[in-house]
Amino acid sequence: MSDASLLSPERPSERPSAGPAAPPSAADLLDFVRRTAADAELIASLPLDPEGRTWLRLDGPGGSEAWLIAWPPGTGTGWHDHGGSHGAFVTAAGELNEQSLAVRLPTEGWKTLELAEGVDRERRLSAGLGRAFGAHHVHEVINPSPERHAVSVHAYYPPLPLMRRYSRTGQVLRLEQVERPQEWE
């Protein structure tokens, strides 16, 4: 008798299940936004408004929220976070500057914080460059060009439950507003 005859056929209940797909990691989102930013036809299809940002919602991987955004010259987001979602973004055309904080802020119970010296980070992200970030990331993104639009691709998981908006004067950060998805869709 061969060893193979000792094996019983696999029954459906004994098959390993695929189970639900794992949620996308920040690295998965970065891969997605990089591939999407390289799609020249998609990037060119986004209408450019000389006054304000324009955007197109995209299907992100694994149930993530994704956006293609056009930035007129000199426009920016202001300081904000992503309500506990992790994410990634890549500049597809032009250049963006990102100012961020290298510190984890409390999510509740404060209106004004004094930031320590040395927590500021700055990145210049030309076309093809981007970054992934964790759930507690606070930043502002700006198109520094006085005459040229920039375009970027963003993805977040879980889909944004809210965004907290901040103002900043020197080292003082102040919570100004909490926005819900229905306010920006």
XYZ file of N, CA and C in Angstrom:
555
model
N 0.850 -1.160 0.000
C 0.000 0.000 0.000
C 0.901 1.229 0.000
N 0.598 2.156 -0.878
C 1.421 3.364 -0.946
C 0.969 4.355 0.109
N 1.868 5.283 0.443
C 1.526 6.322 1.414
C 0.356 7.162 0.932
N 0.223 7.325 -0.371
C -0.846 8.155 -0.904
C -2.215 7.570 -0.588
N -2.316 6.245 -0.481
C -3.617 5.645 -0.217
C -4.064 5.879 1.216
N -3.171 6.305 2.097
C -3.534 6.578 3.475
C -4.184 7.953 3.651
N -4.068 8.796 2.632
C -4.622 10.144 2.721
C -6.085 10.126 2.323
N -6.917 10.754 3.120
C -8.331 10.829 2.766
C -8.562 12.056 1.895
N -9.588 11.992 1.028
C -9.867 13.177 0.221
C -10.231 14.349 1.129
N -9.856 15.534 0.718
C -10.154 16.731 1.517
C -11.641 17.026 1.441
N -12.256 17.204 2.589
C -13.670 17.565 2.631
C -13.779 19.086 2.654
N -14.860 19.647 2.099
C -14.989 21.103 2.067
C -14.808 21.752 3.425
N -15.290 21.124 4.489
C -15.179 21.741 5.808
C -13.740 21.766 6.313
N -12.874 20.973 5.699
C -11.472 20.937 6.136
C -10.580 21.864 5.318
N -11.109 22.454 4.271
C -10.306 23.362 3.456
C -10.051 24.652 4.224
N -8.838 25.160 4.146
C -8.602 26.444 4.802
C -9.451 27.513 4.114
N -10.106 28.338 4.904
C -10.936 29.382 4.307
C -10.084 30.600 3.999
N -10.474 31.279 2.946
C -9.760 32.499 2.575
C -10.048 33.589 3.598
N -11.218 33.548 4.208
C -11.582 34.544 5.207
C -11.661 35.922 4.595
N -12.034 36.888 5.396
C -12.096 38.250 4.867
C -10.690 38.751 4.564
N -10.607 39.550 3.536
C -9.305 40.110 3.171
C -8.836 41.042 4.283
N -7.538 41.047 4.497
C -6.964 41.952 5.501
C -7.147 43.387 5.023
N -7.416 44.311 5.935
C -7.535 45.711 5.514
C -6.213 46.199 4.944
N -6.259 47.156 4.029
C -5.017 47.642 3.438
C -4.154 48.377 4.473
N -2.880 48.095 4.438
C -1.924 48.783 5.304
C -1.548 50.118 4.663
N -0.820 50.934 5.398
C -0.333 52.196 4.839
C 0.558 51.916 3.627
N 1.347 50.839 3.671
C 2.202 50.476 2.533
C 1.355 50.079 1.323
N 0.256 49.353 1.548
C -0.658 48.997 0.450
C -1.245 50.256 -0.178
N -1.638 51.197 0.664
C -2.216 52.446 0.158
C -1.183 53.245 -0.627
N 0.053 53.255 -0.152
C 1.114 53.963 -0.870
C 1.334 53.331 -2.239
N 1.330 52.005 -2.313
C 1.474 51.327 -3.597
C 0.328 51.719 -4.533
N -0.900 51.733 -4.009
C -2.064 52.111 -4.814
C -1.938 53.544 -5.342
N -1.612 54.506 -4.467
C -1.549 55.898 -4.927
C -0.405 56.105 -5.916
N 0.684 55.374 -5.756
C 1.790 55.475 -6.730
C 1.356 54.975 -8.104
N 0.702 53.816 -8.134
C 0.238 53.271 -9.418
C -0.802 54.204 -10.049
N -1.705 54.720 -9.249
C -2.751 55.602 -9.765
C -2.150 56.905 -10.282
N -1.180 57.464 -9.572
C -0.533 58.718 -9.999
C 0.218 58.543 -11.309
N 0.606 57.325 -11.631
C 1.320 57.055 -12.880
C 0.368 56.907 -14.070
N -0.942 56.924 -13.834
C -1.942 56.799 -14.902
C -2.170 58.184 -15.531
N -1.387 58.496 -16.551
C -1.406 59.831 -17.165
C -2.791 60.195 -17.698
N -3.518 59.239 -18.235
C -4.854 59.520 -18.777
C -5.816 59.940 -17.660
N -5.770 59.227 -16.539
C -6.629 59.590 -15.407
C -6.270 60.979 -14.879
N -4.990 61.240 -14.713
C -4.545 62.535 -14.177
C -4.992 63.665 -15.100
N -4.876 63.473 -16.395
C -5.259 64.502 -17.362
C -6.777 64.700 -17.417
N -7.549 63.718 -16.962
C -9.015 63.824 -17.036
C -9.617 64.712 -15.946
N -8.845 65.049 -14.925
C -9.373 65.847 -13.820
C -9.476 67.315 -14.239
N -10.672 67.908 -14.160
C -10.793 69.327 -14.527
C -10.018 70.210 -13.549
N -9.397 71.251 -14.084
C -8.623 72.186 -13.270
C -9.392 73.492 -13.159
N -9.655 73.908 -11.933
C -10.355 75.158 -11.660
C -9.315 76.176 -11.205
N -9.296 77.380 -11.780
C -8.286 78.361 -11.374
C -8.485 78.895 -9.964
N -9.680 78.725 -9.385
C -9.990 79.307 -8.079
C -9.877 78.330 -6.908
N -10.347 77.115 -7.074
C -10.406 76.194 -5.952
C -10.029 74.776 -6.349
N -9.812 73.958 -5.332
C -9.463 72.568 -5.596
C -10.632 71.840 -6.242
N -10.316 70.904 -7.115
C -11.304 69.996 -7.684
C -10.873 68.588 -7.314
N -11.828 67.663 -7.308
C -11.490 66.308 -6.907
C -12.414 65.311 -7.564
N -11.949 64.075 -7.558
C -12.690 62.944 -8.081
C -12.500 61.805 -7.097
N -13.603 61.210 -6.653
C -13.494 60.071 -5.745
C -13.143 58.834 -6.558
N -12.226 58.030 -6.035
C -11.751 56.819 -6.710
C -12.089 55.591 -5.868
N -12.075 54.421 -6.495
C -12.218 53.164 -5.759
C -10.846 52.766 -5.234
N -10.680 52.814 -3.927
C -9.418 52.428 -3.317
C -9.400 50.938 -3.008
N -8.249 50.410 -2.691
C -8.134 48.973 -2.403
C -8.752 48.609 -1.054
N -9.359 47.430 -0.988
C -9.828 46.878 0.278
C -10.808 47.735 1.043
N -11.661 48.475 0.350
C -12.639 49.308 1.033
C -12.101 50.650 1.490
N -10.920 51.025 1.024
C -10.361 52.328 1.402
C -11.034 53.443 0.618
N -10.866 54.637 1.104
C -11.371 55.848 0.452
C -10.203 56.456 -0.310
N -10.429 56.843 -1.568
C -9.345 57.410 -2.375
C -9.858 58.613 -3.160
N -8.947 59.559 -3.398
C -9.284 60.800 -4.073
C -8.166 61.222 -5.018
N -8.566 61.774 -6.158
C -7.669 62.467 -7.068
C -7.984 63.945 -6.871
N -6.978 64.755 -6.545
C -7.212 66.161 -6.188
C -6.321 67.072 -7.029
N -6.933 68.139 -7.573
C -6.182 69.184 -8.289
C -6.076 70.405 -7.386
N -4.892 70.966 -7.315
C -4.574 72.099 -6.450
C -4.214 73.308 -7.299
N -5.030 74.357 -7.335
C -4.629 75.577 -8.039
C -3.378 76.183 -7.390
N -2.698 77.056 -8.099
C -1.502 77.693 -7.543
C -1.784 78.336 -6.183
N -0.897 78.071 -5.237
C -0.959 78.701 -3.933
C -2.002 78.161 -2.963
N -2.748 77.143 -3.322
C -3.791 76.629 -2.423
C -3.243 75.550 -1.493
N -3.955 75.340 -0.403
C -3.543 74.326 0.563
C -4.716 73.851 1.388
N -4.435 72.915 2.269
C -5.473 72.299 3.089
C -5.662 72.981 4.430
N -4.664 73.670 4.922
C -4.658 74.065 6.327
C -4.292 72.845 7.165
N -4.001 73.071 8.430
C -3.620 71.982 9.334
C -4.834 71.098 9.612
N -4.649 69.779 9.536
C -5.737 68.837 9.769
C -5.197 67.455 10.098
N -6.073 66.587 10.583
C -5.749 65.170 10.719
C -6.814 64.378 9.975
N -6.755 63.064 10.067
C -7.649 62.200 9.293
C -8.535 61.341 10.183
N -8.826 61.818 11.373
C -9.798 61.169 12.238
C -9.466 59.755 12.645
N -8.196 59.393 12.684
C -7.795 58.055 13.088
C -7.534 57.100 11.936
N -7.695 57.544 10.707
C -7.394 56.703 9.542
C -5.910 56.823 9.197
N -5.322 55.731 8.696
C -3.980 55.827 8.142
C -4.122 56.046 6.634
N -3.050 56.459 5.989
C -3.191 56.754 4.577
C -1.882 56.966 3.865
N -2.015 57.461 2.637
C -0.858 57.749 1.796
C -1.282 58.753 0.734
N -0.313 59.514 0.237
C -0.575 60.369 -0.914
C 0.690 60.509 -1.738
N 0.487 60.765 -3.036
C 1.579 60.941 -3.989
C 1.228 62.114 -4.883
N 2.223 62.935 -5.183
C 2.047 64.015 -6.147
C 2.116 63.404 -7.539
N 1.102 63.654 -8.346
C 1.056 63.119 -9.710
C 1.561 64.138 -10.732
N 1.379 65.423 -10.451
C 1.841 66.492 -11.349
C 2.138 67.714 -10.499
N 3.132 68.484 -10.919
C 3.504 69.673 -10.162
C 4.302 69.305 -8.923
N 4.149 70.114 -7.883
C 4.867 69.887 -6.626
C 3.976 70.291 -5.466
N 4.055 69.541 -4.387
C 3.356 69.879 -3.156
C 4.358 69.948 -2.021
N 4.086 70.803 -1.056
C 4.857 70.853 0.182
C 3.981 70.307 1.290
N 4.564 69.485 2.131
C 3.851 68.996 3.305
C 4.573 69.466 4.553
N 3.836 70.132 5.426
C 4.312 70.476 6.762
C 3.616 69.492 7.696
N 4.362 68.836 8.572
C 3.739 67.887 9.488
C 4.365 68.010 10.870
N 3.710 67.369 11.821
C 4.178 67.373 13.201
C 4.680 65.984 13.572
N 5.881 65.920 14.110
C 6.456 64.653 14.554
C 6.138 64.451 16.026
N 4.851 64.431 16.332
C 4.388 64.260 17.705
C 2.964 63.725 17.634
N 2.609 62.875 18.565
C 1.243 62.354 18.617
C 0.407 63.271 19.509
N -0.643 63.825 18.936
C -1.526 64.721 19.681
C -2.605 63.925 20.390
N -3.076 64.414 21.528
C -4.254 63.777 22.119
C -5.441 63.980 21.174
N -6.335 63.000 21.083
C -7.455 63.123 20.154
C -8.670 63.768 20.789
N -8.739 63.829 22.101
C -9.922 64.363 22.785
C -9.496 65.284 23.925
N -10.421 66.157 24.323
C -10.263 66.898 25.561
C -9.351 68.102 25.534
N -9.067 68.665 24.376
C -8.222 69.855 24.344
C -8.703 70.790 23.237
N -8.409 72.051 23.385
C -8.695 73.048 22.359
C -7.425 73.755 21.897
N -6.446 73.885 22.802
C -5.202 74.577 22.486
C -4.029 73.804 23.060
N -2.986 73.626 22.234
C -1.758 72.963 22.680
C -0.562 73.826 22.328
N 0.415 73.844 23.212
C 1.676 74.488 22.880
C 2.630 73.386 22.440
N 3.122 73.500 21.214
C 4.002 72.493 20.642
C 5.441 72.732 21.078
N 6.151 71.674 21.330
C 7.567 71.767 21.690
C 8.377 72.162 20.455
N 9.519 72.736 20.675
C 10.435 73.039 19.579
C 10.877 71.726 18.939
N 11.127 71.747 17.644
C 11.686 70.582 16.958
C 10.678 69.546 16.482
N 9.382 69.823 16.591
C 8.393 68.832 16.149
C 7.987 69.021 14.681
N 8.416 70.113 14.060
C 8.023 70.397 12.678
C 8.868 69.621 11.672
N 8.186 69.107 10.660
C 8.843 68.418 9.553
C 8.317 69.031 8.260
N 9.173 69.101 7.249
C 8.761 69.613 5.948
C 9.261 68.678 4.863
N 8.396 68.423 3.891
C 8.763 67.593 2.737
C 8.326 68.328 1.471
N 9.199 68.328 0.482
C 8.850 68.829 -0.854
C 8.639 67.593 -1.705
N 7.441 67.482 -2.265
C 7.073 66.280 -3.003
C 6.772 66.638 -4.457
N 7.763 66.412 -5.314
C 7.552 66.645 -6.740
C 6.838 65.434 -7.334
N 6.476 65.524 -8.602
C 5.718 64.457 -9.260
C 6.406 63.104 -9.058
N 5.615 62.135 -8.631
C 6.112 60.776 -8.391
C 6.505 60.519 -6.950
N 6.600 61.561 -6.145
C 6.998 61.391 -4.746
C 5.788 61.494 -3.827
N 5.834 60.749 -2.749
C 4.745 60.787 -1.789
C 5.156 60.131 -0.501
N 4.155 59.796 0.296
C 4.459 59.177 1.579
C 3.233 58.502 2.148
N 3.490 57.557 3.020
C 2.440 56.917 3.813
C 2.496 57.528 5.207
N 1.377 57.438 5.938
C 1.347 57.990 7.296
C 0.397 57.182 8.161
N 0.617 57.293 9.468
C -0.170 56.556 10.440
C -1.445 57.276 10.836
N -2.169 56.647 11.733
C -3.497 57.106 12.137
C -3.490 58.423 12.918
N -2.354 58.862 13.408
C -2.319 60.074 14.231
C -1.589 61.223 13.544
N -1.507 61.174 12.229
C -0.755 62.153 11.451
C -1.496 63.489 11.373
N -0.786 64.572 11.670
C -1.322 65.927 11.560
C -0.420 66.675 10.580
N -1.046 67.295 9.554
C -0.239 67.992 8.549
C -1.054 69.041 7.820
N -0.350 69.790 6.993
C -0.991 70.646 5.994
C -0.227 70.438 4.693
N -0.953 70.511 3.584
C -0.380 70.304 2.255
C -0.663 71.560 1.445
N 0.371 72.027 0.725
C 0.282 73.298 -0.008
C 0.895 73.122 -1.396
N 0.258 73.722 -2.395
C 0.868 73.860 -3.715
C 1.637 75.183 -3.685
N 2.977 75.135 -3.652
C 3.742 76.374 -3.515
C 3.885 77.183 -4.806
N 3.491 76.609 -5.933
C 3.684 77.299 -7.206
C 2.763 78.503 -7.339
N 3.291 79.632 -7.803
C 2.436 80.804 -8.037
C 1.691 80.736 -9.374
N 2.068 79.783 -10.258
C 1.406 79.757 -11.565
C 0.965 78.392 -12.066
N 1.309 77.317 -11.396
C 1.033 75.976 -11.933
C 0.177 75.145 -10.982
N -0.803 74.438 -11.535
C -1.579 73.473 -10.754
C -0.700 72.297 -10.336
N -1.078 71.660 -9.259
C -0.506 70.373 -8.859
C -1.679 69.390 -8.793
N -1.374 68.114 -8.947
C -2.383 67.058 -8.849
C -1.803 65.962 -7.964
N -2.658 65.402 -7.098
C -2.196 64.343 -6.204
C -3.269 63.270 -6.059
N -2.832 62.109 -5.576
C -3.719 60.977 -5.307
C -3.584 60.643 -3.825
N -4.727 60.456 -3.135
C -4.771 60.198 -1.699
C -5.609 58.957 -1.436
N -5.254 58.176 -0.420
C -6.067 57.027 -0.003
C -6.008 56.909 1.517
N -7.142 56.504 2.112
C -7.279 56.414 3.575
C -8.023 55.142 3.960
N -7.583 54.527 5.039
C -8.302 53.390 5.605
C -8.253 53.476 7.123
N -9.362 53.255 7.777
C -10.691 53.118 7.190
C -11.107 54.430 6.534
N -12.186 54.380 5.699
C -12.649 55.632 5.100
C -12.803 56.702 6.181
N -12.482 57.915 5.828
C -12.419 59.002 6.807
C -13.711 59.148 7.614
N -13.635 58.927 8.938
C -14.818 59.128 9.774
C -15.036 60.601 10.090
N -13.946 61.371 10.052
C -13.983 62.808 10.312
C -12.616 63.377 10.014
N -12.557 64.695 9.983
C -11.284 65.412 9.902
C -11.348 66.525 10.930
N -10.291 66.633 11.719
C -10.182 67.749 12.651
C -9.316 68.806 11.977
N -9.794 70.053 12.008
C -9.068 71.175 11.421
C -8.500 72.041 12.533
N -7.259 72.502 12.306
C -6.532 73.262 13.307
C -6.062 74.586 12.716
N -5.835 75.565 13.587
C -5.116 76.775 13.204
C -3.803 76.746 13.974
N -2.846 77.471 13.457
C -1.541 77.482 14.117
C -0.968 78.881 14.085
N -0.503 79.331 15.264
C 0.212 80.588 15.406
C 1.475 80.261 16.181
N 2.626 80.343 15.500
C 3.879 79.972 16.146
C 3.821 78.531 16.606
N 4.061 78.314 17.896
C 4.051 76.957 18.447
C 2.699 76.584 19.060
N 1.693 77.416 18.857
C 0.371 77.138 19.425
C -0.547 76.568 18.340
N -1.065 75.370 18.610
C -2.007 74.689 17.719
C -3.367 74.708 18.392
N -4.384 75.117 17.635
C -5.731 75.244 18.195
C -6.704 74.421 17.354
N -7.498 73.583 18.018
C -8.558 72.835 17.356
C -9.672 73.811 16.994
N -9.998 73.915 15.706
C -10.996 74.877 15.234
C -12.326 74.234 14.860
N -12.269 73.042 14.266
C -13.493 72.475 13.707
C -13.330 70.975 13.517
N -14.431 70.254 13.647
C -14.474 68.833 13.310
C -15.456 68.688 12.155
N -14.967 68.153 11.023
C -15.800 67.973 9.838
C -16.159 66.507 9.670
N -17.360 66.250 9.221
C -17.842 64.896 8.927
C -17.875 64.708 7.405
N -17.854 63.457 6.938
C -17.796 63.202 5.495
C -18.856 63.929 4.669
N -20.070 64.045 5.156
C -21.115 64.709 4.372
C -20.773 66.171 4.076
N -19.835 66.748 4.804
C -19.473 68.153 4.606
C -18.476 68.345 3.466
N -17.795 67.292 3.016
C -16.820 67.467 1.932
C -17.133 66.617 0.715
N -18.158 65.803 0.748
C -18.462 64.960 -0.422
C -19.326 65.688 -1.410
